[in-house]
Amino acid sequence: MILQIGPESSTLIRAAAATILLLHISGGMVGLVSGAVALIARKGGGLHRFAGHVFFVSMLVMSAIGAGVSPFLHKRLDPLVGAFTFYLVATAWATVRRKAGTTGRFEIGACAMAFAIVAASVTFGLQASPADDNPPTAYYVFAALVALAALLDLKMILRGGLCGAARIARHLWRMCLALGIAASSLFLGQQQLFPASLRGSFLLFVPEIIVLGAMAFWLLRVRSTHGRSTRAPLRGGGAVPSEPAS
């Protein structure tokens, strides 16, 4: 992200633009490092929790700035990606903070936000042309990904919440996907920061592949370790599934 400031801009505007850019870059870099630590650290341990808190805050800062500034750069897809990243991190955090087997207004609001992102992406896709930086297909693929997350939200809300392995898996894949988006934004979206020999190279795809591979590993690990305790407690007084250790 590069903020274009005219030569006639005041010192205050230049300082504000520099601060916004610094916060965006710093949030992204801290998010990548803390996210990597959270991936490899023992789940539920002190290091994992600390890295997770740092990742949560830094990614919210990075994605909020990206979503807020991108419209002024005349980029329609970038603010949607920023909003989706914000949504992923916030809902992943809420999943482990919320009591198992319950939902609330936050989950309903997040689900509505996701469907709003889908609607905006489809609308922009209909208005785009194949010659644009982001062709219609890019908007439709992105809309499909967000729609999947939104439908999973809706399913969870109608079910009354998640317990056990499904609850942990929801937290994991949303945090990992947000980390993958951050890695993609740096390694693929800012290739001018890397030596010319690396631009367009397969090596810039390696971090994203590692994140997705780690996500698959941990999801399989959770399923195999904790089984399939996916349903919330029965509203009619059924037994509450025991909560697995993190």
CSV table of N, CA, C and O in Angstrom, one decimal, residues 66-122:
chain,number,residue,atom,x,y,z
A,66,GLY,N,-6.1,-1.1,6.2
A,66,GLY,CA,-6.2,-1.5,4.8
A,66,GLY,C,-7.6,-1.3,4.2
A,66,GLY,O,-7.8,-0.8,3.1
A,67,ALA,N,-8.6,-1.7,5.0
A,67,ALA,CA,-10.0,-1.6,4.5
A,67,ALA,C,-10.4,-0.1,4.5
A,67,ALA,O,-11.2,0.3,3.6
A,68,GLY,N,-9.9,0.7,5.4
A,68,GLY,CA,-10.3,2.1,5.4
A,68,GLY,C,-9.6,3.0,4.4
A,68,GLY,O,-10.2,3.9,3.9
A,69,VAL,N,-8.4,2.7,4.1
A,69,VAL,CA,-7.6,3.5,3.1
A,69,VAL,C,-7.7,3.1,1.7
A,69,VAL,O,-7.7,3.9,0.8
A,70,SER,N,-7.9,1.8,1.4
A,70,SER,CA,-7.9,1.3,0.1
A,70,SER,C,-9.0,2.0,-0.9
A,70,SER,O,-8.7,2.2,-2.0
A,71,PRO,N,-10.2,2.4,-0.4
A,71,PRO,CA,-11.1,3.0,-1.3
A,71,PRO,C,-10.6,4.4,-1.8
A,71,PRO,O,-10.9,4.7,-3.0
A,72,PHE,N,-9.7,5.0,-1.1
A,72,PHE,CA,-9.1,6.3,-1.5
A,72,PHE,C,-8.0,6.1,-2.6
A,72,PHE,O,-7.6,7.0,-3.3
A,73,LEU,N,-7.6,4.8,-2.7
A,73,LEU,CA,-6.6,4.4,-3.7
A,73,LEU,C,-7.3,3.9,-4.9
A,73,LEU,O,-6.6,3.4,-5.8
A,74,HIS,N,-8.6,3.9,-5.0
A,74,HIS,CA,-9.4,3.5,-6.1
A,74,HIS,C,-9.2,2.0,-6.4
A,74,HIS,O,-9.1,1.6,-7.5
A,75,LYS,N,-9.1,1.2,-5.3
A,75,LYS,CA,-9.0,-0.2,-5.4
A,75,LYS,C,-10.2,-0.9,-4.8
A,75,LYS,O,-10.4,-0.8,-3.5
A,76,ARG,N,-11.0,-1.5,-5.5
A,76,ARG,CA,-12.3,-2.0,-5.0
A,76,ARG,C,-12.2,-3.3,-4.3
A,76,ARG,O,-12.9,-3.6,-3.3
A,77,LEU,N,-11.3,-4.2,-4.7
A,77,LEU,CA,-11.1,-5.5,-4.0
A,77,LEU,C,-10.4,-5.4,-2.7
A,77,LEU,O,-10.7,-6.1,-1.8
A,78,ASP,N,-9.4,-4.5,-2.6
A,78,ASP,CA,-8.6,-4.5,-1.4
A,78,ASP,C,-9.3,-4.1,-0.2
A,78,ASP,O,-9.1,-4.8,0.9
A,79,PRO,N,-10.3,-3.2,-0.2
A,79,PRO,CA,-11.0,-2.9,1.1
A,79,PRO,C,-11.9,-4.1,1.5
A,79,PRO,O,-12.1,-4.4,2.7
A,80,LEU,N,-12.4,-4.9,0.5
A,80,LEU,CA,-13.2,-6.1,0.8
A,80,LEU,C,-12.3,-7.1,1.5
A,80,LEU,O,-12.7,-7.8,2.4
A,81,VAL,N,-11.1,-7.3,0.9
A,81,VAL,CA,-10.1,-8.2,1.5
A,81,VAL,C,-9.8,-7.8,2.9
A,81,VAL,O,-9.7,-8.6,3.9
A,82,GLY,N,-9.6,-6.5,3.1
A,82,GLY,CA,-9.3,-6.0,4.5
A,82,GLY,C,-10.4,-6.2,5.4
A,82,GLY,O,-10.2,-6.7,6.6
A,83,ALA,N,-11.6,-6.0,5.0
A,83,ALA,CA,-12.8,-6.2,5.9
A,83,ALA,C,-13.0,-7.7,6.2
A,83,ALA,O,-13.3,-8.1,7.3
A,84,PHE,N,-12.7,-8.6,5.2
A,84,PHE,CA,-12.8,-10.0,5.4
A,84,PHE,C,-11.8,-10.5,6.4
A,84,PHE,O,-12.0,-11.3,7.3
A,85,THR,N,-10.5,-10.0,6.3
A,85,THR,CA,-9.5,-10.3,7.2
A,85,THR,C,-9.8,-9.9,8.6
A,85,THR,O,-9.6,-10.6,9.6
A,86,PHE,N,-10.4,-8.7,8.8
A,86,PHE,CA,-10.8,-8.2,10.1
A,86,PHE,C,-11.9,-9.1,10.7
A,86,PHE,O,-11.8,-9.5,11.8
A,87,TYR,N,-12.8,-9.5,9.8
A,87,TYR,CA,-13.9,-10.4,10.2
A,87,TYR,C,-13.4,-11.7,10.7
A,87,TYR,O,-13.8,-12.3,11.7
A,88,LEU,N,-12.4,-12.3,9.9
A,88,LEU,CA,-11.8,-13.6,10.3
A,88,LEU,C,-11.2,-13.6,11.6
A,88,LEU,O,-11.4,-14.5,12.5
A,89,VAL,N,-10.3,-12.6,11.9
A,89,VAL,CA,-9.6,-12.5,13.1
A,89,VAL,C,-10.6,-12.3,14.3
A,89,VAL,O,-10.4,-12.9,15.3
A,90,ALA,N,-11.5,-11.4,14.1
A,90,ALA,CA,-12.5,-11.1,15.2
A,90,ALA,C,-13.3,-12.3,15.5
A,90,ALA,O,-13.6,-12.6,16.7
A,91,THR,N,-13.8,-13.0,14.5
A,91,THR,CA,-14.7,-14.2,14.8
A,91,THR,C,-13.8,-15.4,15.4
A,91,THR,O,-14.4,-16.1,16.2
A,92,ALA,N,-12.6,-15.5,14.9
A,92,ALA,CA,-11.7,-16.5,15.5
A,92,ALA,C,-11.5,-16.3,17.0
A,92,ALA,O,-11.5,-17.2,17.8
A,93,TRP,N,-11.2,-15.0,17.3
A,93,TRP,CA,-11.0,-14.6,18.7
A,93,TRP,C,-12.3,-14.9,19.5
A,93,TRP,O,-12.2,-15.4,20.6
A,94,ALA,N,-13.4,-14.4,19.0
A,94,ALA,CA,-14.7,-14.6,19.7
A,94,ALA,C,-15.0,-16.1,19.9
A,94,ALA,O,-15.7,-16.4,20.9
A,95,THR,N,-14.6,-16.9,19.0
A,95,THR,CA,-14.9,-18.4,19.1
A,95,THR,C,-14.4,-19.0,20.4
A,95,THR,O,-15.0,-19.8,21.1
A,96,VAL,N,-13.1,-18.6,20.8
A,96,VAL,CA,-12.5,-19.2,22.0
A,96,VAL,C,-12.9,-18.3,23.2
A,96,VAL,O,-12.7,-18.8,24.4
A,97,ARG,N,-13.3,-17.1,23.1
A,97,ARG,CA,-13.7,-16.3,24.2
A,97,ARG,C,-15.2,-16.6,24.6
A,97,ARG,O,-15.5,-16.5,25.8
A,98,ARG,N,-16.0,-17.0,23.7
A,98,ARG,CA,-17.4,-17.3,23.9
A,98,ARG,C,-17.5,-18.6,24.6
A,98,ARG,O,-16.8,-19.6,24.3
A,99,LYS,N,-18.4,-18.7,25.6
A,99,LYS,CA,-18.6,-20.0,26.2
A,99,LYS,C,-19.1,-21.0,25.2
A,99,LYS,O,-19.9,-20.7,24.3
A,100,ALA,N,-18.6,-22.3,25.3
A,100,ALA,CA,-18.9,-23.3,24.4
A,100,ALA,C,-20.4,-23.5,24.3
A,100,ALA,O,-21.1,-23.5,25.4
A,101,GLY,N,-20.9,-23.8,23.1
A,101,GLY,CA,-22.3,-24.1,23.0
A,101,GLY,C,-23.2,-22.9,23.1
A,101,GLY,O,-24.4,-23.0,23.3
A,102,THR,N,-22.7,-21.7,22.8
A,102,THR,CA,-23.5,-20.4,22.9
A,102,THR,C,-23.2,-19.5,21.7
A,102,THR,O,-22.1,-19.6,21.2
A,103,THR,N,-24.1,-18.7,21.4
A,103,THR,CA,-23.9,-17.6,20.4
A,103,THR,C,-24.5,-16.3,21.0
A,103,THR,O,-25.3,-16.4,22.0
A,104,GLY,N,-24.3,-15.2,20.3
A,104,GLY,CA,-24.9,-14.0,20.7
A,104,GLY,C,-25.0,-13.0,19.6
A,104,GLY,O,-24.9,-13.3,18.4
A,105,ARG,N,-25.2,-11.7,20.0
A,105,ARG,CA,-25.3,-10.7,19.0
A,105,ARG,C,-24.1,-10.5,18.1
A,105,ARG,O,-24.2,-10.1,17.0
A,106,PHE,N,-22.9,-10.7,18.7
A,106,PHE,CA,-21.7,-10.5,18.0
A,106,PHE,C,-21.7,-11.5,16.8
A,106,PHE,O,-21.3,-11.1,15.6
A,107,GLU,N,-22.0,-12.7,17.0
A,107,GLU,CA,-22.0,-13.7,15.9
A,107,GLU,C,-23.0,-13.4,14.8
A,107,GLU,O,-22.7,-13.5,13.6
A,108,ILE,N,-24.2,-12.9,15.2
A,108,ILE,CA,-25.2,-12.5,14.3
A,108,ILE,C,-24.7,-11.3,13.4
A,108,ILE,O,-24.8,-11.2,12.2
A,109,GLY,N,-24.1,-10.3,14.1
A,109,GLY,CA,-23.5,-9.1,13.4
A,109,GLY,C,-22.4,-9.5,12.5
A,109,GLY,O,-22.3,-9.0,11.3
A,110,ALA,N,-21.5,-10.4,12.9
A,110,ALA,CA,-20.4,-10.9,12.0
A,110,ALA,C,-20.9,-11.6,10.8
A,110,ALA,O,-20.4,-11.4,9.7
A,111,CYS,N,-22.0,-12.4,11.0
A,111,CYS,CA,-22.6,-13.1,9.9
A,111,CYS,C,-23.2,-12.1,8.9
A,111,CYS,O,-23.0,-12.3,7.6
A,112,ALA,N,-23.8,-11.1,9.4
A,112,ALA,CA,-24.4,-10.1,8.5
A,112,ALA,C,-23.3,-9.3,7.8
A,112,ALA,O,-23.4,-9.0,6.6
A,113,MET,N,-22.2,-9.1,8.4
A,113,MET,CA,-21.1,-8.4,7.8
A,113,MET,C,-20.5,-9.2,6.7
A,113,MET,O,-20.2,-8.7,5.6
A,114,ALA,N,-20.4,-10.5,6.9
A,114,ALA,CA,-19.9,-11.4,5.9
A,114,ALA,C,-20.8,-11.4,4.6
A,114,ALA,O,-20.3,-11.3,3.5
A,115,PHE,N,-22.1,-11.5,4.8
A,115,PHE,CA,-23.0,-11.5,3.7
A,115,PHE,C,-22.9,-10.1,3.0
A,115,PHE,O,-23.1,-10.1,1.7
A,116,ALA,N,-22.7,-9.1,3.7
A,116,ALA,CA,-22.6,-7.7,3.1
A,116,ALA,C,-21.3,-7.7,2.2
A,116,ALA,O,-21.4,-7.1,1.1
A,117,ILE,N,-20.2,-8.3,2.7
A,117,ILE,CA,-19.0,-8.4,1.8
A,117,ILE,C,-19.3,-9.2,0.6
A,117,ILE,O,-18.8,-8.8,-0.5
A,118,VAL,N,-20.0,-10.2,0.7
A,118,VAL,CA,-20.4,-11.0,-0.5
A,118,VAL,C,-21.2,-10.2,-1.5
A,118,VAL,O,-20.9,-10.2,-2.7
A,119,ALA,N,-22.2,-9.5,-1.0
A,119,ALA,CA,-23.0,-8.7,-1.9
A,119,ALA,C,-22.2,-7.6,-2.6
A,119,ALA,O,-22.3,-7.4,-3.8
A,120,ALA,N,-21.3,-7.0,-1.8
A,120,ALA,CA,-20.4,-5.9,-2.4
A,120,ALA,C,-19.5,-6.5,-3.5
A,120,ALA,O,-19.3,-5.9,-4.5
A,121,SER,N,-18.9,-7.7,-3.2
A,121,SER,CA,-18.0,-8.3,-4.1
A,121,SER,C,-18.7,-8.7,-5.4
A,121,SER,O,-18.2,-8.5,-6.5
A,122,VAL,N,-19.9,-9.3,-5.3
A,122,VAL,CA,-20.6,-9.6,-6.5
A,122,VAL,C,-21.0,-8.4,-7.3
A,122,VAL,O,-20.9,-8.4,-8.5
